[in-house]
mmCIF file of N, CA and C in Angstrom:
data_model
loop_
_atom_site.group_PDB
_atom_site.id
_atom_site.type_symbol
_atom_site.label_atom_id
_atom_site.label_comp_id
_atom_site.label_asym_id
_atom_site.label_seq_id
_atom_site.Cartn_x
_atom_site.Cartn_y
_atom_site.Cartn_z
ATOM 1 N N MET A 1 -33.176 -28.401 112.609
ATOM 2 C CA MET A 1 -32.647 -27.059 112.767
ATOM 3 C C MET A 1 -32.537 -26.393 111.398
ATOM 4 N N SER A 2 -33.038 -25.227 111.288
ATOM 5 C CA SER A 2 -33.070 -24.480 110.039
ATOM 6 C C SER A 2 -31.709 -23.837 109.749
ATOM 7 N N GLN A 3 -31.281 -23.925 108.498
ATOM 8 C CA GLN A 3 -30.041 -23.288 108.048
ATOM 9 C C GLN A 3 -30.411 -22.120 107.148
ATOM 10 N N THR A 4 -29.792 -20.966 107.392
ATOM 11 C CA THR A 4 -30.060 -19.775 106.600
ATOM 12 C C THR A 4 -28.804 -19.355 105.862
ATOM 13 N N LEU A 5 -28.945 -19.060 104.584
ATOM 14 C CA LEU A 5 -27.870 -18.461 103.806
ATOM 15 C C LEU A 5 -28.104 -16.963 103.818
ATOM 16 N N HIS A 6 -27.120 -16.218 104.279
ATOM 17 C CA HIS A 6 -27.214 -14.759 104.342
ATOM 18 C C HIS A 6 -26.569 -14.183 103.078
ATOM 19 N N VAL A 7 -27.372 -13.482 102.291
ATOM 20 C CA VAL A 7 -26.890 -12.869 101.056
ATOM 21 C C VAL A 7 -26.827 -11.375 101.280
ATOM 22 N N GLN A 8 -25.658 -10.808 101.004
ATOM 23 C CA GLN A 8 -25.463 -9.373 101.170
ATOM 24 C C GLN A 8 -25.181 -8.755 99.813
ATOM 25 N N ILE A 9 -25.865 -7.662 99.519
ATOM 26 C CA ILE A 9 -25.612 -6.920 98.294
ATOM 27 C C ILE A 9 -24.697 -5.772 98.671
ATOM 28 N N GLY A 10 -23.576 -5.665 98.013
ATOM 29 C CA GLY A 10 -22.641 -4.585 98.301
ATOM 30 C C GLY A 10 -21.227 -5.108 98.450
ATOM 31 N N THR A 11 -20.411 -4.341 99.147
ATOM 32 C CA THR A 11 -19.012 -4.705 99.299
ATOM 33 C C THR A 11 -18.841 -5.818 100.314
ATOM 34 N N ARG A 12 -17.699 -6.427 100.278
ATOM 35 C CA ARG A 12 -17.398 -7.525 101.195
ATOM 36 C C ARG A 12 -17.434 -7.031 102.638
ATOM 37 N N PRO A 13 -17.864 -7.897 103.558
ATOM 38 C CA PRO A 13 -17.949 -7.480 104.952
ATOM 39 C C PRO A 13 -16.577 -7.154 105.541
ATOM 40 N N ASP A 14 -16.591 -6.324 106.566
ATOM 41 C CA ASP A 14 -15.375 -5.936 107.274
ATOM 42 C C ASP A 14 -14.796 -7.162 107.982
ATOM 43 N N ARG A 15 -13.554 -7.481 107.717
ATOM 44 C CA ARG A 15 -12.902 -8.647 108.313
ATOM 45 C C ARG A 15 -11.784 -8.219 109.269
ATOM 46 N N SER A 16 -11.846 -6.985 109.788
ATOM 47 C CA SER A 16 -10.776 -6.471 110.632
ATOM 48 C C SER A 16 -10.604 -7.282 111.920
ATOM 49 N N ASP A 17 -11.642 -7.975 112.360
ATOM 50 C CA ASP A 17 -11.541 -8.758 113.585
ATOM 51 C C ASP A 17 -11.039 -10.181 113.345
ATOM 52 N N LEU A 18 -10.664 -10.505 112.120
ATOM 53 C CA LEU A 18 -10.226 -11.850 111.794
ATOM 54 C C LEU A 18 -8.983 -12.252 112.584
ATOM 55 N N LYS A 19 -8.037 -11.325 112.745
ATOM 56 C CA LYS A 19 -6.805 -11.630 113.477
ATOM 57 C C LYS A 19 -7.116 -12.005 114.927
ATOM 58 N N GLU A 20 -8.043 -11.264 115.552
ATOM 59 C CA GLU A 20 -8.435 -11.574 116.935
ATOM 60 C C GLU A 20 -9.120 -12.937 117.023
ATOM 61 N N THR A 21 -9.965 -13.238 116.064
ATOM 62 C CA THR A 21 -10.669 -14.518 116.047
ATOM 63 C C THR A 21 -9.684 -15.671 115.925
ATOM 64 N N LEU A 22 -8.718 -15.542 115.023
ATOM 65 C CA LEU A 22 -7.713 -16.587 114.852
ATOM 66 C C LEU A 22 -6.863 -16.757 116.105
ATOM 67 N N ALA A 23 -6.532 -15.648 116.769
ATOM 68 C CA ALA A 23 -5.757 -15.716 118.015
ATOM 69 C C ALA A 23 -6.568 -16.432 119.094
ATOM 70 N N SER A 24 -7.867 -16.173 119.163
ATOM 71 C CA SER A 24 -8.729 -16.845 120.141
ATOM 72 C C SER A 24 -8.763 -18.347 119.897
ATOM 73 N N ILE A 25 -8.843 -18.741 118.644
ATOM 74 C CA ILE A 25 -8.841 -20.164 118.300
ATOM 75 C C ILE A 25 -7.511 -20.799 118.708
ATOM 76 N N ASP A 26 -6.401 -20.085 118.416
ATOM 77 C CA ASP A 26 -5.078 -20.586 118.791
ATOM 78 C C ASP A 26 -4.944 -20.752 120.298
ATOM 79 N N ASP A 27 -5.636 -19.897 121.064
ATOM 80 C CA ASP A 27 -5.584 -19.965 122.524
ATOM 81 C C ASP A 27 -6.548 -21.007 123.089
ATOM 82 N N GLY A 28 -7.258 -21.717 122.201
ATOM 83 C CA GLY A 28 -8.167 -22.767 122.646
ATOM 84 C C GLY A 28 -9.533 -22.271 123.070
ATOM 85 N N GLU A 29 -9.842 -21.011 122.791
ATOM 86 C CA GLU A 29 -11.143 -20.466 123.160
ATOM 87 C C GLU A 29 -12.207 -20.921 122.163
ATOM 88 N N THR A 30 -13.448 -20.998 122.633
ATOM 89 C CA THR A 30 -14.561 -21.345 121.764
ATOM 90 C C THR A 30 -14.987 -20.097 121.002
ATOM 91 N N VAL A 31 -15.073 -20.231 119.702
ATOM 92 C CA VAL A 31 -15.466 -19.113 118.850
ATOM 93 C C VAL A 31 -16.742 -19.503 118.119
ATOM 94 N N GLU A 32 -17.746 -18.644 118.213
ATOM 95 C CA GLU A 32 -19.006 -18.896 117.520
ATOM 96 C C GLU A 32 -18.789 -18.796 116.016
ATOM 97 N N PRO A 33 -19.264 -19.777 115.269
ATOM 98 C CA PRO A 33 -19.099 -19.698 113.812
ATOM 99 C C PRO A 33 -19.938 -18.569 113.234
ATOM 100 N N GLU A 34 -19.395 -17.943 112.183
ATOM 101 C CA GLU A 34 -20.153 -16.902 111.496
ATOM 102 C C GLU A 34 -21.220 -17.557 110.641
ATOM 103 N N PRO A 35 -22.323 -16.858 110.420
ATOM 104 C CA PRO A 35 -23.352 -17.442 109.557
ATOM 105 C C PRO A 35 -22.826 -17.598 108.132
ATOM 106 N N SER A 36 -23.390 -18.553 107.425
ATOM 107 C CA SER A 36 -23.011 -18.754 106.022
ATOM 108 C C SER A 36 -23.424 -17.517 105.243
ATOM 109 N N ARG A 37 -22.492 -17.013 104.449
ATOM 110 C CA ARG A 37 -22.712 -15.730 103.798
ATOM 111 C C ARG A 37 -22.254 -15.773 102.345
ATOM 112 N N LEU A 38 -23.040 -15.150 101.494
ATOM 113 C CA LEU A 38 -22.684 -14.926 100.100
ATOM 114 C C LEU A 38 -22.764 -13.428 99.862
ATOM 115 N N VAL A 39 -21.681 -12.852 99.348
ATOM 116 C CA VAL A 39 -21.675 -11.430 99.038
ATOM 117 C C VAL A 39 -21.766 -11.264 97.532
ATOM 118 N N VAL A 40 -22.793 -10.569 97.097
ATOM 119 C CA VAL A 40 -22.988 -10.249 95.685
ATOM 120 C C VAL A 40 -22.679 -8.770 95.546
ATOM 121 N N GLU A 41 -21.647 -8.469 94.778
ATOM 122 C CA GLU A 41 -21.109 -7.110 94.789
ATOM 123 C C GLU A 41 -21.895 -6.082 93.990
ATOM 124 N N SER A 42 -22.830 -6.514 93.142
ATOM 125 C CA SER A 42 -23.607 -5.520 92.409
ATOM 126 C C SER A 42 -25.069 -5.950 92.331
ATOM 127 N N LEU A 43 -25.922 -4.968 92.198
ATOM 128 C CA LEU A 43 -27.348 -5.234 92.058
ATOM 129 C C LEU A 43 -27.626 -5.983 90.760
ATOM 130 N N GLU A 44 -26.854 -5.696 89.721
ATOM 131 C CA GLU A 44 -27.013 -6.373 88.433
ATOM 132 C C GLU A 44 -26.727 -7.878 88.581
ATOM 133 N N THR A 45 -25.645 -8.206 89.280
ATOM 134 C CA THR A 45 -25.308 -9.616 89.496
ATOM 135 C C THR A 45 -26.372 -10.280 90.359
ATOM 136 N N PHE A 46 -26.825 -9.596 91.391
ATOM 137 C CA PHE A 46 -27.872 -10.134 92.255
ATOM 138 C C PHE A 46 -29.110 -10.477 91.423
ATOM 139 N N GLY A 47 -29.517 -9.555 90.550
ATOM 140 C CA GLY A 47 -30.691 -9.777 89.711
ATOM 141 C C GLY A 47 -30.531 -10.969 88.781
ATOM 142 N N ARG A 48 -29.318 -11.167 88.263
ATOM 143 C CA ARG A 48 -29.068 -12.300 87.371
ATOM 144 C C ARG A 48 -29.087 -13.618 88.146
ATOM 145 N N VAL A 49 -28.405 -13.652 89.280
ATOM 146 C CA VAL A 49 -28.299 -14.895 90.048
ATOM 147 C C VAL A 49 -29.640 -15.288 90.661
ATOM 148 N N PHE A 50 -30.390 -14.319 91.149
ATOM 149 C CA PHE A 50 -31.643 -14.611 91.841
ATOM 150 C C PHE A 50 -32.874 -14.314 90.979
ATOM 151 N N ARG A 51 -32.720 -14.451 89.656
ATOM 152 C CA ARG A 51 -33.876 -14.261 88.776
ATOM 153 C C ARG A 51 -34.903 -15.369 89.046
ATOM 154 N N ALA A 52 -36.110 -15.150 88.583
ATOM 155 C CA ALA A 52 -37.233 -16.048 88.897
ATOM 156 C C ALA A 52 -36.956 -17.497 88.510
ATOM 157 N N THR A 53 -36.340 -17.736 87.361
ATOM 158 C CA THR A 53 -36.094 -19.119 86.938
ATOM 159 C C THR A 53 -35.123 -19.828 87.874
ATOM 160 N N ASN A 54 -34.121 -19.099 88.371
ATOM 161 C CA ASN A 54 -33.179 -19.705 89.314
ATOM 162 C C ASN A 54 -33.823 -19.948 90.674
ATOM 163 N N LEU A 55 -34.658 -19.027 91.119
ATOM 164 C CA LEU A 55 -35.371 -19.238 92.389
ATOM 165 C C LEU A 55 -36.292 -20.445 92.294
ATOM 166 N N GLU A 56 -36.914 -20.620 91.136
ATOM 167 C CA GLU A 56 -37.770 -21.787 90.926
ATOM 168 C C GLU A 56 -36.944 -23.077 91.041
ATOM 169 N N LEU A 57 -35.740 -23.070 90.486
ATOM 170 C CA LEU A 57 -34.863 -24.237 90.595
ATOM 171 C C LEU A 57 -34.472 -24.499 92.049
ATOM 172 N N LEU A 58 -34.090 -23.457 92.767
ATOM 173 C CA LEU A 58 -33.698 -23.621 94.171
ATOM 174 C C LEU A 58 -34.848 -24.181 94.998
ATOM 175 N N GLU A 59 -36.050 -23.672 94.768
ATOM 176 C CA GLU A 59 -37.225 -24.175 95.492
ATOM 177 C C GLU A 59 -37.495 -25.640 95.161
ATOM 178 N N ALA A 60 -37.394 -25.994 93.889
ATOM 179 C CA ALA A 60 -37.649 -27.380 93.480
ATOM 180 C C ALA A 60 -36.593 -28.330 94.065
ATOM 181 N N ILE A 61 -35.348 -27.896 94.095
ATOM 182 C CA ILE A 61 -34.283 -28.723 94.675
ATOM 183 C C ILE A 61 -34.531 -28.929 96.162
ATOM 184 N N ALA A 62 -34.845 -27.837 96.872
ATOM 185 C CA ALA A 62 -35.069 -27.933 98.318
ATOM 186 C C ALA A 62 -36.293 -28.779 98.649
ATOM 187 N N GLU A 63 -37.349 -28.618 97.886
ATOM 188 C CA GLU A 63 -38.604 -29.311 98.194
ATOM 189 C C GLU A 63 -38.611 -30.768 97.747
ATOM 190 N N HIS A 64 -38.069 -31.057 96.569
ATOM 191 C CA HIS A 64 -38.208 -32.398 95.992
ATOM 192 C C HIS A 64 -36.943 -33.251 96.046
ATOM 193 N N GLU A 65 -35.791 -32.638 96.314
ATOM 194 C CA GLU A 65 -34.513 -33.350 96.355
ATOM 195 C C GLU A 65 -34.347 -34.299 95.157
ATOM 196 N N PRO A 66 -34.357 -33.749 93.939
ATOM 197 C CA PRO A 66 -34.282 -34.600 92.744
ATOM 198 C C PRO A 66 -32.959 -35.368 92.679
ATOM 199 N N ASP A 67 -33.008 -36.540 92.059
ATOM 200 C CA ASP A 67 -31.830 -37.391 91.934
ATOM 201 C C ASP A 67 -30.954 -37.027 90.740
ATOM 202 N N SER A 68 -31.423 -36.114 89.882
ATOM 203 C CA SER A 68 -30.646 -35.761 88.696
ATOM 204 C C SER A 68 -31.112 -34.409 88.150
ATOM 205 N N ILE A 69 -30.287 -33.854 87.272
ATOM 206 C CA ILE A 69 -30.651 -32.617 86.568
ATOM 207 C C ILE A 69 -31.871 -32.877 85.694
ATOM 208 N N ARG A 70 -31.915 -34.043 85.066
ATOM 209 C CA ARG A 70 -33.059 -34.391 84.203
ATOM 210 C C ARG A 70 -34.357 -34.407 85.019
ATOM 211 N N GLU A 71 -34.316 -34.987 86.218
ATOM 212 C CA GLU A 71 -35.509 -35.007 87.079
ATOM 213 C C GLU A 71 -35.888 -33.588 87.492
ATOM 214 N N LEU A 72 -34.888 -32.765 87.809
ATOM 215 C CA LEU A 72 -35.151 -31.365 88.152
ATOM 216 C C LEU A 72 -35.807 -30.647 86.983
ATOM 217 N N ALA A 73 -35.322 -30.900 85.770
ATOM 218 C CA ALA A 73 -35.904 -30.273 84.572
ATOM 219 C C ALA A 73 -37.370 -30.659 84.417
ATOM 220 N N ARG A 74 -37.693 -31.916 84.681
ATOM 221 C CA ARG A 74 -39.097 -32.354 84.604
ATOM 222 C C ARG A 74 -39.941 -31.632 85.656
ATOM 223 N N LEU A 75 -39.381 -31.467 86.847
ATOM 224 C CA LEU A 75 -40.136 -30.812 87.927
ATOM 225 C C LEU A 75 -40.514 -29.373 87.578
ATOM 226 N N VAL A 76 -39.615 -28.678 86.874
ATOM 227 C CA VAL A 76 -39.870 -27.270 86.538
ATOM 228 C C VAL A 76 -40.324 -27.091 85.092
ATOM 229 N N ASP A 77 -40.529 -28.218 84.389
ATOM 230 C CA ASP A 77 -41.035 -28.213 83.010
ATOM 231 C C ASP A 77 -40.154 -27.352 82.090
ATOM 232 N N ARG A 78 -38.848 -27.664 82.114
ATOM 233 C CA ARG A 78 -37.884 -26.975 81.256
ATOM 234 C C ARG A 78 -36.957 -28.001 80.622
ATOM 235 N N HIS A 79 -36.200 -27.588 79.622
ATOM 236 C CA HIS A 79 -35.272 -28.470 78.918
ATOM 237 C C HIS A 79 -34.037 -28.743 79.781
ATOM 238 N N PRO A 80 -33.595 -30.000 79.867
ATOM 239 C CA PRO A 80 -32.433 -30.349 80.693
ATOM 240 C C PRO A 80 -31.156 -29.538 80.407
ATOM 241 N N PRO A 81 -30.786 -29.261 79.139
ATOM 242 C CA PRO A 81 -29.555 -28.474 78.926
ATOM 243 C C PRO A 81 -29.643 -27.069 79.534
ATOM 244 N N GLU A 82 -30.816 -26.455 79.439
ATOM 245 C CA GLU A 82 -31.023 -25.124 80.004
ATOM 246 C C GLU A 82 -30.933 -25.182 81.532
ATOM 247 N N VAL A 83 -31.570 -26.181 82.130
ATOM 248 C CA VAL A 83 -31.535 -26.350 83.585
ATOM 249 C C VAL A 83 -30.109 -26.634 84.036
ATOM 250 N N SER A 84 -29.395 -27.454 83.300
ATOM 251 C CA SER A 84 -28.011 -27.772 83.631
ATOM 252 C C SER A 84 -27.148 -26.513 83.645
ATOM 253 N N GLU A 85 -27.342 -25.645 82.668
ATOM 254 C CA GLU A 85 -26.595 -24.383 82.599
ATOM 255 C C GLU A 85 -26.922 -23.500 83.808
ATOM 256 N N ASN A 86 -28.203 -23.400 84.155
ATOM 257 C CA ASN A 86 -28.591 -22.590 85.309
ATOM 258 C C ASN A 86 -28.059 -23.168 86.619
ATOM 259 N N VAL A 87 -28.105 -24.480 86.752
ATOM 260 C CA VAL A 87 -27.604 -25.125 87.971
ATOM 261 C C VAL A 87 -26.094 -24.919 88.091
ATOM 262 N N SER A 88 -25.380 -24.951 86.976
ATOM 263 C CA SER A 88 -23.931 -24.699 86.994
ATOM 264 C C SER A 88 -23.636 -23.290 87.492
ATOM 265 N N GLU A 89 -24.435 -22.329 87.044
ATOM 266 C CA GLU A 89 -24.268 -20.948 87.511
ATOM 267 C C GLU A 89 -24.523 -20.870 89.014
ATOM 268 N N LEU A 90 -25.578 -21.519 89.480
ATOM 269 C CA LEU A 90 -25.882 -21.523 90.914
ATOM 270 C C LEU A 90 -24.765 -22.205 91.696
ATOM 271 N N GLU A 91 -24.186 -23.240 91.120
ATOM 272 C CA GLU A 91 -23.061 -23.921 91.775
ATOM 273 C C GLU A 91 -21.847 -22.993 91.855
ATOM 274 N N ASP A 92 -21.594 -22.227 90.794
ATOM 275 C CA ASP A 92 -20.468 -21.285 90.781
ATOM 276 C C ASP A 92 -20.576 -20.270 91.918
ATOM 277 N N TYR A 93 -21.782 -19.907 92.292
ATOM 278 C CA TYR A 93 -21.991 -18.942 93.373
ATOM 279 C C TYR A 93 -22.140 -19.614 94.740
ATOM 280 N N GLY A 94 -22.035 -20.922 94.780
ATOM 281 C CA GLY A 94 -22.122 -21.633 96.053
ATOM 282 C C GLY A 94 -23.542 -21.836 96.550
ATOM 283 N N LEU A 95 -24.530 -21.653 95.671
ATOM 284 C CA LEU A 95 -25.922 -21.808 96.064
ATOM 285 C C LEU A 95 -26.417 -23.241 95.929
ATOM 286 N N VAL A 96 -25.710 -24.041 95.134
ATOM 287 C CA VAL A 96 -26.073 -25.429 94.889
ATOM 288 C C VAL A 96 -24.797 -26.266 94.952
ATOM 289 N N ARG A 97 -24.936 -27.450 95.481
ATOM 290 C CA ARG A 97 -23.844 -28.427 95.459
ATOM 291 C C ARG A 97 -24.279 -29.553 94.530
ATOM 292 N N ILE A 98 -23.360 -30.033 93.708
ATOM 293 C CA ILE A 98 -23.660 -31.135 92.795
ATOM 294 C C ILE A 98 -22.937 -32.379 93.300
ATOM 295 N N ASP A 99 -23.709 -33.428 93.583
ATOM 296 C CA ASP A 99 -23.150 -34.708 94.006
ATOM 297 C C ASP A 99 -23.257 -35.690 92.857
ATOM 298 N N ASP A 100 -22.203 -36.484 92.657
ATOM 299 C CA ASP A 100 -22.278 -37.556 91.664
ATOM 300 C C ASP A 100 -23.189 -38.638 92.211
ATOM 301 N N HIS A 101 -24.123 -39.064 91.390
ATOM 302 C CA HIS A 101 -25.098 -40.087 91.777
ATOM 303 C C HIS A 101 -25.173 -41.084 90.630
ATOM 304 N N GLY A 102 -24.239 -42.047 90.636
ATOM 305 C CA GLY A 102 -24.148 -42.949 89.491
ATOM 306 C C GLY A 102 -23.704 -42.162 88.278
ATOM 307 N N ARG A 103 -24.448 -42.277 87.208
ATOM 308 C CA ARG A 103 -24.133 -41.517 86.002
ATOM 309 C C ARG A 103 -24.784 -40.137 86.011
ATOM 310 N N SER A 104 -25.574 -39.863 87.019
ATOM 311 C CA SER A 104 -26.302 -38.596 87.108
ATOM 312 C C SER A 104 -25.601 -37.624 88.047
ATOM 313 N N LYS A 105 -25.981 -36.372 87.930
ATOM 314 C CA LYS A 105 -25.533 -35.311 88.824
ATOM 315 C C LYS A 105 -26.721 -34.916 89.685
ATOM 316 N N ARG A 106 -26.581 -35.018 91.005
ATOM 317 C CA ARG A 106 -27.675 -34.723 91.932
ATOM 318 C C ARG A 106 -27.476 -33.318 92.520
ATOM 319 N N PRO A 107 -28.395 -32.384 92.207
ATOM 320 C CA PRO A 107 -28.281 -31.034 92.792
ATOM 321 C C PRO A 107 -28.786 -31.031 94.235
ATOM 322 N N ARG A 108 -28.082 -30.302 95.102
ATOM 323 C CA ARG A 108 -28.451 -30.210 96.518
ATOM 324 C C ARG A 108 -28.288 -28.783 97.008
ATOM 325 N N VAL A 109 -29.153 -28.377 97.921
ATOM 326 C CA VAL A 109 -28.967 -27.137 98.666
ATOM 327 C C VAL A 109 -28.810 -27.525 100.131
ATOM 328 N N TRP A 110 -28.022 -26.776 100.866
ATOM 329 C CA TRP A 110 -27.743 -27.100 102.259
ATOM 330 C C TRP A 110 -28.432 -26.132 103.223
ATOM 331 N N TYR A 111 -29.233 -25.238 102.703
ATOM 332 C CA TYR A 111 -29.916 -24.230 103.526
ATOM 333 C C TYR A 111 -31.410 -24.339 103.276
ATOM 334 N N ASP A 112 -32.186 -23.802 104.234
ATOM 335 C CA ASP A 112 -33.648 -23.850 104.154
ATOM 336 C C ASP A 112 -34.245 -22.520 103.716
ATOM 337 N N GLU A 113 -33.491 -21.456 103.940
ATOM 338 C CA GLU A 113 -34.006 -20.126 103.587
ATOM 339 C C GLU A 113 -32.850 -19.214 103.242
ATOM 340 N N ILE A 114 -33.191 -18.118 102.571
ATOM 341 C CA ILE A 114 -32.212 -17.115 102.165
ATOM 342 C C ILE A 114 -32.630 -15.787 102.787
ATOM 343 N N GLU A 115 -31.689 -15.153 103.470
ATOM 344 C CA GLU A 115 -31.922 -13.822 104.035
ATOM 345 C C GLU A 115 -31.083 -12.839 103.241
ATOM 346 N N ILE A 116 -31.703 -11.759 102.759
ATOM 347 C CA ILE A 116 -31.029 -10.799 101.894
ATOM 348 C C ILE A 116 -30.928 -9.462 102.603
ATOM 349 N N SER A 117 -29.731 -8.865 102.556
ATOM 350 C CA SER A 117 -29.545 -7.544 103.140
ATOM 351 C C SER A 117 -28.620 -6.736 102.251
ATOM 352 N N GLY A 118 -28.645 -5.444 102.433
ATOM 353 C CA GLY A 118 -27.764 -4.560 101.675
ATOM 354 C C GLY A 118 -28.494 -3.314 101.252
ATOM 355 N N ASP A 119 -27.730 -2.362 100.864
ATOM 356 C CA ASP A 119 -28.281 -1.092 100.416
ATOM 357 C C ASP A 119 -28.436 -1.100 98.906
ATOM 358 N N VAL A 120 -29.491 -0.486 98.441
ATOM 359 C CA VAL A 120 -29.716 -0.340 97.006
ATOM 360 C C VAL A 120 -29.611 1.147 96.693
ATOM 361 N N PRO A 121 -28.530 1.556 96.021
ATOM 362 C CA PRO A 121 -28.364 2.979 95.713
ATOM 363 C C PRO A 121 -29.384 3.435 94.677
ATOM 364 N N LEU A 122 -29.858 4.644 94.838
ATOM 365 C CA LEU A 122 -30.820 5.189 93.879
ATOM 366 C C LEU A 122 -30.144 6.049 92.819
ATOM 367 N N ARG A 123 -28.881 6.293 92.982
ATOM 368 C CA ARG A 123 -28.121 7.063 91.988
ATOM 369 C C ARG A 123 -27.013 6.196 91.417
ATOM 370 N N ASN A 124 -26.616 6.506 90.200
ATOM 371 C CA ASN A 124 -25.503 5.828 89.541
ATOM 372 C C ASN A 124 -25.736 4.333 89.384
ATOM 373 N N LEU A 125 -26.941 3.939 89.068
ATOM 374 C CA LEU A 125 -27.234 2.527 88.825
ATOM 375 C C LEU A 125 -26.899 2.127 87.397
ATOM 376 N N GLY A 126 -26.382 3.052 86.641
ATOM 377 C CA GLY A 126 -26.095 2.763 85.240
ATOM 378 C C GLY A 126 -27.086 3.498 84.366
ATOM 379 N N ASP A 127 -27.244 3.043 83.166
ATOM 380 C CA ASP A 127 -28.137 3.667 82.211
ATOM 381 C C ASP A 127 -29.582 3.469 82.657
ATOM 382 N N SER A 128 -30.282 4.543 82.936
ATOM 383 C CA SER A 128 -31.657 4.435 83.420
ATOM 384 C C SER A 128 -32.674 4.519 82.285
ATOM 385 N N SER A 129 -32.210 4.393 81.041
ATOM 386 C CA SER A 129 -33.133 4.495 79.910
ATOM 387 C C SER A 129 -34.077 3.294 79.834
ATOM 388 N N ASP A 130 -33.773 2.217 80.557
ATOM 389 C CA ASP A 130 -34.621 1.032 80.520
ATOM 390 C C ASP A 130 -35.943 1.229 81.250
ATOM 391 N N ALA A 131 -35.938 2.066 82.252
ATOM 392 C CA ALA A 131 -37.137 2.239 83.068
ATOM 393 C C ALA A 131 -37.430 3.717 83.256
ATOM 394 N N THR A 132 -38.684 4.006 83.376
ATOM 395 C CA THR A 132 -39.106 5.371 83.602
ATOM 396 C C THR A 132 -39.986 5.411 84.849
ATOM 397 N N ALA A 133 -39.684 6.340 85.726
ATOM 398 C CA ALA A 133 -40.477 6.493 86.938
ATOM 399 C C ALA A 133 -41.035 7.899 86.976
ATOM 400 N N THR A 134 -42.253 8.011 87.442
ATOM 401 C CA THR A 134 -42.864 9.327 87.593
ATOM 402 C C THR A 134 -43.322 9.473 89.024
ATOM 403 N N PRO A 135 -43.151 10.663 89.586
ATOM 404 C CA PRO A 135 -43.578 10.867 90.985
ATOM 405 C C PRO A 135 -45.091 10.860 91.125
#
């Protein structure tokens, strides 16, 4: 069975129905679990977390299930300290789980795919001097 991580760009989802859900659970009713969700509050943060080097790490972890950060670094042909720093960032966002494996740290992902949703505003993105667009 495939597991999907739902990533939303923007504000946190509306939780107004949480009280009803908790009451249903208290009453013994079956409640469907919500999908696993990560909310990234800004496009800038999204770009940093899901940059190409991090996506490469996530793909390598999912495909090869390395036994250590050092093995992961070899898979992506990068230096272990750099990979360790990136994996720590991914762990901070809940995208990677680190399991102790003897003296090594084993990176793991618990999902098979990432679904991304959210609005991207075209105004007020910050300083637009970095890019120029022409109609």
